[in-house]
CSV table of C-alpha atoms and ligand atoms in Angstrom, one decimal:
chain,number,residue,atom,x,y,z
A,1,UNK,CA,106.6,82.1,122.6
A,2,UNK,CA,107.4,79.7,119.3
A,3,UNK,CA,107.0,80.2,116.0
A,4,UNK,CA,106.9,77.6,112.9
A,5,UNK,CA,107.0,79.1,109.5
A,6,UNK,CA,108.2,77.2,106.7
A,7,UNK,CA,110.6,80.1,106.1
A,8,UNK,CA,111.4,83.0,108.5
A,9,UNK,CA,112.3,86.7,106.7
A,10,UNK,CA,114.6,89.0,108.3
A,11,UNK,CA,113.5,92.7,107.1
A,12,UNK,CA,110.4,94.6,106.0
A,13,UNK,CA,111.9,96.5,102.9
A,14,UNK,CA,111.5,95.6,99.6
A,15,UNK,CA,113.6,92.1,99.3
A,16,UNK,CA,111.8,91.0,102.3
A,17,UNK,CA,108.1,91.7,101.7
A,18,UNK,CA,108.2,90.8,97.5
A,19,UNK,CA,109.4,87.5,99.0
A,20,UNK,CA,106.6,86.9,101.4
A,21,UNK,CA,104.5,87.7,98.9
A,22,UNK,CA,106.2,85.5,96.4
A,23,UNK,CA,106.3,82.3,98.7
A,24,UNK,CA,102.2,83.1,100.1
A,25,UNK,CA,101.5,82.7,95.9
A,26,UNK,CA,103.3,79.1,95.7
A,27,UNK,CA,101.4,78.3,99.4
A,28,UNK,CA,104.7,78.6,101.7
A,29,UNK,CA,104.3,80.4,105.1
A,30,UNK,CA,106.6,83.2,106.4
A,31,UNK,CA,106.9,85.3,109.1
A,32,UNK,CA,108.7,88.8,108.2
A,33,UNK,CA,110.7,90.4,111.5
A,34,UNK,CA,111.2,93.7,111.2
A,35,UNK,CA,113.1,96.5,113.7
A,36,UNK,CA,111.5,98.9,113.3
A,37,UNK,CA,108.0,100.5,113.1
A,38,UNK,CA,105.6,100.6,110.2
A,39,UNK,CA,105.5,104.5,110.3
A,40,UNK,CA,109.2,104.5,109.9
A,41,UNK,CA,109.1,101.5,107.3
A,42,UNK,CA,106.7,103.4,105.1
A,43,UNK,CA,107.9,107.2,105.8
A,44,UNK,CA,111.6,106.5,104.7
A,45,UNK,CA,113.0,108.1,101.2
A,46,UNK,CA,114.9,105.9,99.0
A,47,UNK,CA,114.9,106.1,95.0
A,48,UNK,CA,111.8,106.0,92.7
A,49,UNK,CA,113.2,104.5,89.6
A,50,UNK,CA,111.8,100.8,88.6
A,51,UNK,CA,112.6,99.0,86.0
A,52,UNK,CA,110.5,97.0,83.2
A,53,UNK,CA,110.7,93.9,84.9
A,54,UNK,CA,110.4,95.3,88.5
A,55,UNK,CA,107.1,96.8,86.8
A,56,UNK,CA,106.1,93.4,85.3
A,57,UNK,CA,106.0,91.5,88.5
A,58,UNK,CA,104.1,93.9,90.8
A,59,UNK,CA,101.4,93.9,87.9
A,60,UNK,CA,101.1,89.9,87.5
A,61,UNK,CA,101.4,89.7,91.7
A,62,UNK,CA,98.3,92.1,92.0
A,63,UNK,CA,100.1,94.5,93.5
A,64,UNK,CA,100.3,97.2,90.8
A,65,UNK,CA,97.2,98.7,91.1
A,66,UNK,CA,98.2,102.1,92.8
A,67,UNK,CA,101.8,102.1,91.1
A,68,UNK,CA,99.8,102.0,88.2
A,69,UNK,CA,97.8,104.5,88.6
A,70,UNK,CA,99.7,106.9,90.5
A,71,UNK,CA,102.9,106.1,89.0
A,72,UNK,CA,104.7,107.5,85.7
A,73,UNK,CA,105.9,105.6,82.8
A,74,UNK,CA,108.9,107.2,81.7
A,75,UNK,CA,110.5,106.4,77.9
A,76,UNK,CA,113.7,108.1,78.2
A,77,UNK,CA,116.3,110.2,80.1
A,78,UNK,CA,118.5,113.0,79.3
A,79,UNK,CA,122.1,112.9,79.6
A,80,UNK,CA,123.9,116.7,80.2
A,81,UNK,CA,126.4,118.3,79.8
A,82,UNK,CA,128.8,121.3,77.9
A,83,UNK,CA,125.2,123.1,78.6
A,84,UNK,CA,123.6,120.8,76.3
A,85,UNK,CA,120.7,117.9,77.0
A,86,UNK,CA,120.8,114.6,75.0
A,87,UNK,CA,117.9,112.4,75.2
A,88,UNK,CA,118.4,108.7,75.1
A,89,UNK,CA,115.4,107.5,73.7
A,90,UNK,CA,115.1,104.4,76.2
A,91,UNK,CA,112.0,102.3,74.6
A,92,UNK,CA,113.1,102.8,71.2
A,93,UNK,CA,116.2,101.4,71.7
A,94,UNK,CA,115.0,98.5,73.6
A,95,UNK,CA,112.2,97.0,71.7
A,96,UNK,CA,109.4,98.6,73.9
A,97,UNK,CA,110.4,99.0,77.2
A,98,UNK,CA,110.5,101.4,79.8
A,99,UNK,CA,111.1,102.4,83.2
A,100,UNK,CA,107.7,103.7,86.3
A,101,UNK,CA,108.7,106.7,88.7
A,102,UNK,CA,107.1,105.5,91.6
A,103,UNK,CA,108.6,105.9,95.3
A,104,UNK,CA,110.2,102.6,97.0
A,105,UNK,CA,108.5,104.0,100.2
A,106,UNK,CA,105.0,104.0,98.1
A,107,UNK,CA,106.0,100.3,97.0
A,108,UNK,CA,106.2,99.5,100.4
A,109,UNK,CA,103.0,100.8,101.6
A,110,UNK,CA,101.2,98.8,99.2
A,111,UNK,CA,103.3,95.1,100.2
A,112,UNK,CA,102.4,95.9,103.8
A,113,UNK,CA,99.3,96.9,103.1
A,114,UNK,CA,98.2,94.0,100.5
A,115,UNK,CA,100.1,91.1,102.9
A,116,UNK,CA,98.4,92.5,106.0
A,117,UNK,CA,95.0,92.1,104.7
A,118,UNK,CA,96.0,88.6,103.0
A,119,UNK,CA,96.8,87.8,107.0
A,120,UNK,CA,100.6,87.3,106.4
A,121,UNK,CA,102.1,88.3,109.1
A,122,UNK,CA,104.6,90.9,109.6
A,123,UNK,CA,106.5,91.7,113.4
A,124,UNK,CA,107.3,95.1,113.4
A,125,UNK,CA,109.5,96.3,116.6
A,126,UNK,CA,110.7,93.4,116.6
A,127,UNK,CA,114.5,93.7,118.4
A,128,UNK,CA,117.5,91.9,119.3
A,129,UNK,CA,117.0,89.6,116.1
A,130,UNK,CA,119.7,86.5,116.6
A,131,UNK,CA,120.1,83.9,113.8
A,132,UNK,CA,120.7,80.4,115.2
A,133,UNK,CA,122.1,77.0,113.4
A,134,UNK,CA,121.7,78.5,109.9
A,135,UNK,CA,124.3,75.6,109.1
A,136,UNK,CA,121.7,73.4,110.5
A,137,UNK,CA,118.3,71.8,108.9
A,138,UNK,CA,116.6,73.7,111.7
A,139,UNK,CA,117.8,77.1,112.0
A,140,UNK,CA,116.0,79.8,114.3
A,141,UNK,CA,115.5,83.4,114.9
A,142,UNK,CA,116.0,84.9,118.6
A,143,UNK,CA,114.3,88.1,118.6
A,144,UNK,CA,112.0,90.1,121.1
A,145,UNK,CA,108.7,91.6,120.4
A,146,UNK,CA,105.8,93.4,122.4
A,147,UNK,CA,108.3,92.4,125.4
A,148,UNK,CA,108.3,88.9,124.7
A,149,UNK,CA,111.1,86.3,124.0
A,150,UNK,CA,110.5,84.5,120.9
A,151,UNK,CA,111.5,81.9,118.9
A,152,UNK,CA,111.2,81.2,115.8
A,153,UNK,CA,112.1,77.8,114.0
A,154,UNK,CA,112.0,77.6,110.1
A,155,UNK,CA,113.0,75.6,107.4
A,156,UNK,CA,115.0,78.3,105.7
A,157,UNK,CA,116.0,81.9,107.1
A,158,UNK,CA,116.1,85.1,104.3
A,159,UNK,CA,118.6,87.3,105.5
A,160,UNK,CA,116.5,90.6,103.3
A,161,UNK,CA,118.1,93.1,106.5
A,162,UNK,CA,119.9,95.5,104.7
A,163,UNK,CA,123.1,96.7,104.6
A,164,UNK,CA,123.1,97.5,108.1
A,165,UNK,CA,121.5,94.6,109.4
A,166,UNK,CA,122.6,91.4,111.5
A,167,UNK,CA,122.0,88.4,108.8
A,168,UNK,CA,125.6,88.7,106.9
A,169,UNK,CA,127.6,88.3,110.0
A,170,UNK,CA,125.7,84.8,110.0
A,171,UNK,CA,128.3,83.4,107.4
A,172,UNK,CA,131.3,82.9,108.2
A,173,UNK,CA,134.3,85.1,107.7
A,174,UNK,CA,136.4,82.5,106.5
A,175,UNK,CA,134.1,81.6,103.5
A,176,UNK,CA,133.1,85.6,102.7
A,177,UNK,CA,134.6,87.5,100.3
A,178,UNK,CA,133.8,90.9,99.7
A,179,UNK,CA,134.5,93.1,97.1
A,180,UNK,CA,133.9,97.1,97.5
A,181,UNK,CA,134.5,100.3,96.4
A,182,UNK,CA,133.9,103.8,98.2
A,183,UNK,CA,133.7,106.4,96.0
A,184,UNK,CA,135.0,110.1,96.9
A,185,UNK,CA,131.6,111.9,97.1
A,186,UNK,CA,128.7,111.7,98.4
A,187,UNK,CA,124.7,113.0,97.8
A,188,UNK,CA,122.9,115.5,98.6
A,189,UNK,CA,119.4,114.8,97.8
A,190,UNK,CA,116.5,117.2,98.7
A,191,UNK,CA,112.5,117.4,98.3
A,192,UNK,CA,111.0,120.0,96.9
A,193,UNK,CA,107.8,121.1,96.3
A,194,UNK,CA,107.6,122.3,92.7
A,195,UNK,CA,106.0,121.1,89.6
A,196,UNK,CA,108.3,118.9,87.5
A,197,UNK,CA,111.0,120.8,85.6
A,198,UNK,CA,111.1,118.3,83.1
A,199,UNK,CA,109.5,115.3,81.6
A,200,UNK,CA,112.3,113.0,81.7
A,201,UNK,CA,114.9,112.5,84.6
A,202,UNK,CA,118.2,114.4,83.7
A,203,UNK,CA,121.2,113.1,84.4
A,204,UNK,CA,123.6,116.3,84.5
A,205,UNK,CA,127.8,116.4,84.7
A,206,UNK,CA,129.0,119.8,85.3
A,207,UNK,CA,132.6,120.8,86.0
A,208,UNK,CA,130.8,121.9,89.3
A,209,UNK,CA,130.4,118.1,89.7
A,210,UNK,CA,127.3,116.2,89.2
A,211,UNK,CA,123.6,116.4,89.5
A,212,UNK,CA,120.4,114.6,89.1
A,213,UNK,CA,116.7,115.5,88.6
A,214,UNK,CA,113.9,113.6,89.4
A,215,UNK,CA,110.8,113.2,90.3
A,216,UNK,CA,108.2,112.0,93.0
A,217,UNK,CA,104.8,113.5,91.7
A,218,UNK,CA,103.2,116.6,89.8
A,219,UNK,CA,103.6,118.4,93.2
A,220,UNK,CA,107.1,117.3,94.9
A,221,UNK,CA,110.3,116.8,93.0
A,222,UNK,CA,113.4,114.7,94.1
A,223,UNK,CA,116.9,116.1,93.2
A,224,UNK,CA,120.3,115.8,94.2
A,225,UNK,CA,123.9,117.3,94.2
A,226,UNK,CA,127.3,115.5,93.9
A,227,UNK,CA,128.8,116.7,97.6
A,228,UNK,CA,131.7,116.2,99.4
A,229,UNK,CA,130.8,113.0,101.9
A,230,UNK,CA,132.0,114.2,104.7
A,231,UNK,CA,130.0,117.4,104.9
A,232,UNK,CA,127.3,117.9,106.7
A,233,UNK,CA,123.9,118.7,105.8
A,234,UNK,CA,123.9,121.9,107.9
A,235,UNK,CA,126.5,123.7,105.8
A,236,UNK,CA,123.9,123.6,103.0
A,237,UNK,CA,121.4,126.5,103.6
A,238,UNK,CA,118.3,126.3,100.6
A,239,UNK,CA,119.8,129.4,98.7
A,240,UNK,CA,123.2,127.3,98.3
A,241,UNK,CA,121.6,123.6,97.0
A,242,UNK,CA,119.1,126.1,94.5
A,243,UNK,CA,122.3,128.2,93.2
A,244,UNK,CA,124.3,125.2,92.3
A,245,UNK,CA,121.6,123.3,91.0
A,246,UNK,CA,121.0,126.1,88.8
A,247,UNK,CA,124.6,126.2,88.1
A,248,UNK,CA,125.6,122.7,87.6
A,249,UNK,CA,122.0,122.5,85.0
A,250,UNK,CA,122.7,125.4,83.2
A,251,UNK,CA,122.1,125.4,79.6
A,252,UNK,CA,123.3,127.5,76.7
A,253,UNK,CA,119.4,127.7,75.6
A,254,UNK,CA,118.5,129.4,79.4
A,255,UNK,CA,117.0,126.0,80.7
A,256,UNK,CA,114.7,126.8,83.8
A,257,UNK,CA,114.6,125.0,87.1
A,258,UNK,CA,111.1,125.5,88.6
A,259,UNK,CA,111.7,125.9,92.3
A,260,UNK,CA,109.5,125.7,95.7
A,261,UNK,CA,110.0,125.0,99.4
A,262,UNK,CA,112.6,122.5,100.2
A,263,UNK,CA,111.1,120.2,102.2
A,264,UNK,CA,113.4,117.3,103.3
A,265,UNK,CA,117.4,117.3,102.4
A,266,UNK,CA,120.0,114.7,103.3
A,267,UNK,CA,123.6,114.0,102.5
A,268,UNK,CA,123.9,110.1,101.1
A,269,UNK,CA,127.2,107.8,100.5
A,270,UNK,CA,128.1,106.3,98.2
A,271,UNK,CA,129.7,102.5,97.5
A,272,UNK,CA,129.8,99.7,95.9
A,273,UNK,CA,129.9,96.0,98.0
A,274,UNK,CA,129.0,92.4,97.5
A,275,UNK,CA,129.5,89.6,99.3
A,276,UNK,CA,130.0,86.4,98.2
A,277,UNK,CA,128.8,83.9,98.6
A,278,UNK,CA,125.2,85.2,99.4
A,279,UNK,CA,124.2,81.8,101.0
A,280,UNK,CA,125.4,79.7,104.0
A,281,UNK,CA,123.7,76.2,104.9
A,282,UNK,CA,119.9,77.2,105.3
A,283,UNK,CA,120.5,81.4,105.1
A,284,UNK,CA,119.9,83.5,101.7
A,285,UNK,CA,120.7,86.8,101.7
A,286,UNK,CA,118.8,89.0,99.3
A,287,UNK,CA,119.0,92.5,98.5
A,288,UNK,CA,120.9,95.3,100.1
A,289,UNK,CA,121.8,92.3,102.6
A,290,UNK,CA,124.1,91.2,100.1
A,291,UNK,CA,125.1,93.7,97.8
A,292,UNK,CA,125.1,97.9,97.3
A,293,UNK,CA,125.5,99.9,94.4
A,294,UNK,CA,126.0,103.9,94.4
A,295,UNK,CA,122.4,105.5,92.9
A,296,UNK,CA,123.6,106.4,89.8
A,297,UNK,CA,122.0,103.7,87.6
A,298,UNK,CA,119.0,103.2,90.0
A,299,UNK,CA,119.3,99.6,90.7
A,300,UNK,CA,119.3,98.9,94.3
A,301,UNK,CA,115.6,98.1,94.6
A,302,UNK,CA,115.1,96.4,91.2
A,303,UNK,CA,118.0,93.9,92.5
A,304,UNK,CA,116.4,93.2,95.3
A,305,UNK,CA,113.6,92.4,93.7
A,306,UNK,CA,115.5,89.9,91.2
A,307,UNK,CA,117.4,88.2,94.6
A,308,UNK,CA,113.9,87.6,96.0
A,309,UNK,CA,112.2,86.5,92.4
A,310,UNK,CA,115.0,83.7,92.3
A,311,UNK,CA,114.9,82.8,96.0
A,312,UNK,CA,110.8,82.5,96.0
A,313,UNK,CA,111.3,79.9,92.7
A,314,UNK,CA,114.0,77.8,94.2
A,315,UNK,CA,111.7,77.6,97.6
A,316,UNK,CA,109.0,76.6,95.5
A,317,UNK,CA,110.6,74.1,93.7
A,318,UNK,CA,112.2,72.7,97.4
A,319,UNK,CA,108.7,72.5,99.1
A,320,UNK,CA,107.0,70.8,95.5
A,321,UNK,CA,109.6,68.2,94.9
A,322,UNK,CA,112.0,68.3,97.7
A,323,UNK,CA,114.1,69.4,94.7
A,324,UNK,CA,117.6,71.5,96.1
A,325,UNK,CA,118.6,72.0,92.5
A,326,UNK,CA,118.1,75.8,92.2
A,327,UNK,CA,118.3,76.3,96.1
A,328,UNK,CA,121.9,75.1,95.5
A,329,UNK,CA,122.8,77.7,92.2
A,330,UNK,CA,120.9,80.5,94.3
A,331,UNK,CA,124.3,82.6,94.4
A,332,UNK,CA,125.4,81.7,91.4
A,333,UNK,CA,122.0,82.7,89.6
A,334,UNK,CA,121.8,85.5,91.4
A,335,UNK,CA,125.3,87.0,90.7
A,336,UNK,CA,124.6,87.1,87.4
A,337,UNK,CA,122.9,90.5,87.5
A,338,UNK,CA,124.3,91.7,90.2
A,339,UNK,CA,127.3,92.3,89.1
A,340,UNK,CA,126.4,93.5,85.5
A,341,UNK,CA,124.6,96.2,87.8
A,342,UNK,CA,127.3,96.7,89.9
A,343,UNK,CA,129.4,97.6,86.6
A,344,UNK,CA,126.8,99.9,84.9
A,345,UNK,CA,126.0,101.9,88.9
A,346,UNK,CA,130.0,102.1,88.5
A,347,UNK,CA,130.0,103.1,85.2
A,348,UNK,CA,127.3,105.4,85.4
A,349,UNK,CA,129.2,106.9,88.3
A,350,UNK,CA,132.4,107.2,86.7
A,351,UNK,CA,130.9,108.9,83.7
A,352,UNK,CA,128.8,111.3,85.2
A,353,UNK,CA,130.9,112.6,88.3
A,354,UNK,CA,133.5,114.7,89.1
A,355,UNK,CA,136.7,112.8,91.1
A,356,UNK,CA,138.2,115.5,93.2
A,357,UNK,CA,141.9,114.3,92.3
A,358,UNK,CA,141.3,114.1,88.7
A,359,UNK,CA,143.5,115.7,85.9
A,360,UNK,CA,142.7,116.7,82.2
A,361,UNK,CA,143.2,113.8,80.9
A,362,UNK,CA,140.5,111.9,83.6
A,363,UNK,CA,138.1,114.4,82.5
A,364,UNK,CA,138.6,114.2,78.8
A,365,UNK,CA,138.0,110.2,79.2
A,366,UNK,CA,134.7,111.3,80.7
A,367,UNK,CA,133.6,113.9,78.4
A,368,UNK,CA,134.9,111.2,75.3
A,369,UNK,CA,132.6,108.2,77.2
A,370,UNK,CA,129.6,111.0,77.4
A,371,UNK,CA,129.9,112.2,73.7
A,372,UNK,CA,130.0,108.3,72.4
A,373,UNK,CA,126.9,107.3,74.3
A,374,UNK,CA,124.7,110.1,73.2
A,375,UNK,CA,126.0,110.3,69.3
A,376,UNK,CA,126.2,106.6,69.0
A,377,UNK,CA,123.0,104.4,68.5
A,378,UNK,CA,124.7,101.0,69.7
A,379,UNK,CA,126.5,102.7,72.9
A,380,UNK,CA,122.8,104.3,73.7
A,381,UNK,CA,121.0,100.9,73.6
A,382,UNK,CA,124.0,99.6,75.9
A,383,UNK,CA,122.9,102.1,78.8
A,384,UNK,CA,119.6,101.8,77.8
A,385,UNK,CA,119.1,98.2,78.2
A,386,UNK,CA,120.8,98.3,81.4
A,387,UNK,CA,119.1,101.4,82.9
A,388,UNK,CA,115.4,99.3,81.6
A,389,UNK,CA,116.7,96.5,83.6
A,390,UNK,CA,117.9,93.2,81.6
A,391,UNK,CA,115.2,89.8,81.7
A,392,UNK,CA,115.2,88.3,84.7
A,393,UNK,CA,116.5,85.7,83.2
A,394,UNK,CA,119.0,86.7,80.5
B,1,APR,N1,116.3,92.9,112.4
B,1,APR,C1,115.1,93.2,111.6
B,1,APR,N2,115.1,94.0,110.6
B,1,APR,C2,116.2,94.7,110.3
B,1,APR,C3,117.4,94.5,111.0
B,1,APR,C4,117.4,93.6,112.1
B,1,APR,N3,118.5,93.4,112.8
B,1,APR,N4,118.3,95.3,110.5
B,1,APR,C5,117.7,96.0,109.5
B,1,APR,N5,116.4,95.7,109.4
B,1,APR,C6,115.4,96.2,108.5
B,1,APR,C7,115.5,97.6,108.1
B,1,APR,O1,114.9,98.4,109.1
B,1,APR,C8,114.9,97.7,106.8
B,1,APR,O2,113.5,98.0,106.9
B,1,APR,O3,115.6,95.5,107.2
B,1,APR,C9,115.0,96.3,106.2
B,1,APR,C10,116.0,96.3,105.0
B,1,APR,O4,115.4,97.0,103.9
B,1,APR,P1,116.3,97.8,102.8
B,1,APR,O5,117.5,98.5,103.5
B,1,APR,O6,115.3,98.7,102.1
B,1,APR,O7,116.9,96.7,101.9
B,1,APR,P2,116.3,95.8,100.8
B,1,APR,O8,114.9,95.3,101.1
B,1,APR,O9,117.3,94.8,100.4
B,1,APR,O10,116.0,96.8,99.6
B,1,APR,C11,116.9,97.2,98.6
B,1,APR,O11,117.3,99.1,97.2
B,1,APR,O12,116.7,101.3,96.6
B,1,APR,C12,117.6,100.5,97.3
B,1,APR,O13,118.9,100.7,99.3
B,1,APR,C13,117.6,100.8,98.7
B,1,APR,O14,116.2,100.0,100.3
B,1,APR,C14,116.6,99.8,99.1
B,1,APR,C15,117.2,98.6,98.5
B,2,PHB,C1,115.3,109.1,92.6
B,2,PHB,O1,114.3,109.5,92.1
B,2,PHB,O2,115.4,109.1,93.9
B,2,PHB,C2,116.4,108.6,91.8
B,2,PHB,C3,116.3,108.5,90.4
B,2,PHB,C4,117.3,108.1,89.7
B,2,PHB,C5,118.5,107.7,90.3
B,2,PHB,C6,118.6,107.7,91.6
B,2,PHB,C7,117.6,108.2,92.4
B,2,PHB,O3,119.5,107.2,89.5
């Protein structure tokens, strides 16, 4: 079987479905492959943070409606720690802006969901994807679905497959380079049916290491535990991850944890890793394709997002005008923010966790970088306007 979309999309997670959506609104026609199956797509847990901009575009697409109305607008976070919150008051110090709690996996239902009924057209199952003459004007994908060979020939291939996935092998070794970073820990995040313990997401460093709490709705509540990240998930009963959440969040004012049935827990790594370029002949890569951060600042979607925002514009521009302008700046444009949010997920990192081989003198660098951020207005704004997500075009 043969396929001919203007543009074929490699991956069903965020980066790939914004962009299909983003190239139907300018009139371009893709075909998103994805391995595996729209259950799995939809079921998976990932983070819940997005940012103003992320916001913004989901709204002016149509595809807001549920986010907005099932989703929470947040205005600030707290930073903790010596047993003391801080709030950082994030829309005050950015002129107005703010941040939505609302799952990537409930994003996702609603791009499948809204493209499906537009009659895009979206492969799940789809398996033993190949990428063919990217370096040509007529590159392909190999792939099998419902047991059939097919092949599909495009003008442009977006490699939106993940970090695991087979598009970045498609540029060549000798022109990569990758820069990364594994960090020491890992984490372990659980669910857990409880009403919220807060109103804000706390961001928590302990000498017990760190920990985060968030949120998913009034009912279920998403929180996790700086761990070692080699242990396994099965060393944690319930009664351990409750005690040293308790322990690493303890205040000196007796702050409560409200706590329920843990319903889902997982242990998470953590790195940082981009590749550059992110473009090779007629492949883009966007999102998690291309580039990781650790959780800590809550990026990973909202990056995707921009990668696919710049991509969908520099199509449209190509299939307007025959114009290659901002095809051609595509990594460029798009490395920009990444790696401002590679340095604030690092940062945020650094701050907020403990390093197993630190000394005193690591830890009074963290606990000096802690103490500046909450007491001074100017280093406040600095996280906040990260953490609300820069312009997309700044
Ligand atoms: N063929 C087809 N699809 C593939 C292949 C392949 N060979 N390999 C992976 N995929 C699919 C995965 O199953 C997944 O659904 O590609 C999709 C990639 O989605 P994500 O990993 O979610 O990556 P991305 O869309 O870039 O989203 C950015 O931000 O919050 C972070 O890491 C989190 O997923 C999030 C990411
Ligand atoms: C989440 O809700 O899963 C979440 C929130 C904030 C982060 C990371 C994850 O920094």
């Amino acid at each position: 079987m043969k396929m001919r979309p203007h543009v074929g999309i490699i991956g069903a997670g965020p980066a790939g479905l914004l962009l299909s959506h983003l190239l139907a609104s300018e009139g371009i026609d893709s075909v998103v492959l994805e391995s595996r199956s729209r259950a799995e797509v939809e079921a998976t847990i990932r983070a819940g943070v997005l940012e103003h901009g992320t916001v913004d575009l989901l709204r002016d697409m149509g595809l807001g409606e549920r986010m907005q109305r099932e989703g929470a607008v947040h205005h600030g976070i707290e930073l903790r720690f010596d047993g003391e919150g801080h709030r950082i008051p994030l829309t005050e110090l950015t002129n107005g802006r703010s941040i939505m709690i609302y799952p990537q996996h409930e994003v996702l239902k609603d791009l499948i969901a809204a493209r499906l009924e537009q009659g895009g057209r979206i492969l799940f199952n789809a398996s033993d994807v190949r990428l063919a003459d990217v370096a040509s004007s007529q590159p392909g994908i190999h792939f099998v679905h419902e047991e059939q060979q097919v092949e599909l020939q495009c003008d442009f291939i977006a490699g939106c497959d993940g970090f695991h996935g087979v598009s970045r092998a498609a540029i060549p070794a000798a022109v990569q380079t990758v820069s990364s970073r594994t960090y020491p820990f890992g984490w372990l995040g659980i669910l857990m049916q409880a009403p919220p313990s807060a109103e804000e997401l706390i961001y928590a460093y302990s000498e017990r290491g760190f920990a985060l709490v968030s949120t998913r709705s009034p009912e279920l509540q998403r929180m996790y535990l700086q761990c070692d990240p080699q242990d396994e998930i099965a060393n944690w009963s319930d009664e351990m991850i409750l005690e040293e959440l308790q322990a690493r969040l303890a205040t000196t004012d007796h702050w409560q944890l409200r706590v329920g049935p843990i319903i889902q827990k997982s242990i998470l790594a953590m790195r940082s890793f981009v590749i550059e370029p992110m473009q090779y002949g007629r492949l883009f890569l966007a999102g998690d394709a291309a580039h990781i951060v650790p959780p800590t600042g809550a990026k990973g979607l909202n990056l995707a997002v921009a990668d696919v925002r710049h991509l969908a514009r520099a199509l449209a521009l190509f299939y307007s005008n025959q114009q290659t302008e901002l095809l051609e700046v595509y990594t460029q444009t798009c490395l920009r923010r990444v790696w401002r949010a590679e340095h604030f997920s690092w940062w945020m990192t650094s701050m907020l966790h403990r390093f197993p081989d630190d000394d005193a003198f690591g830890q009074r660098m963290q606990r000096s970088q802690l103490d500046y951020t909450v007491r001074s207005p100017v280093a406040a704004a600095s996280l906040a306007e990260n953490y609300v997500g820069l312009p997309f075009d700044w």
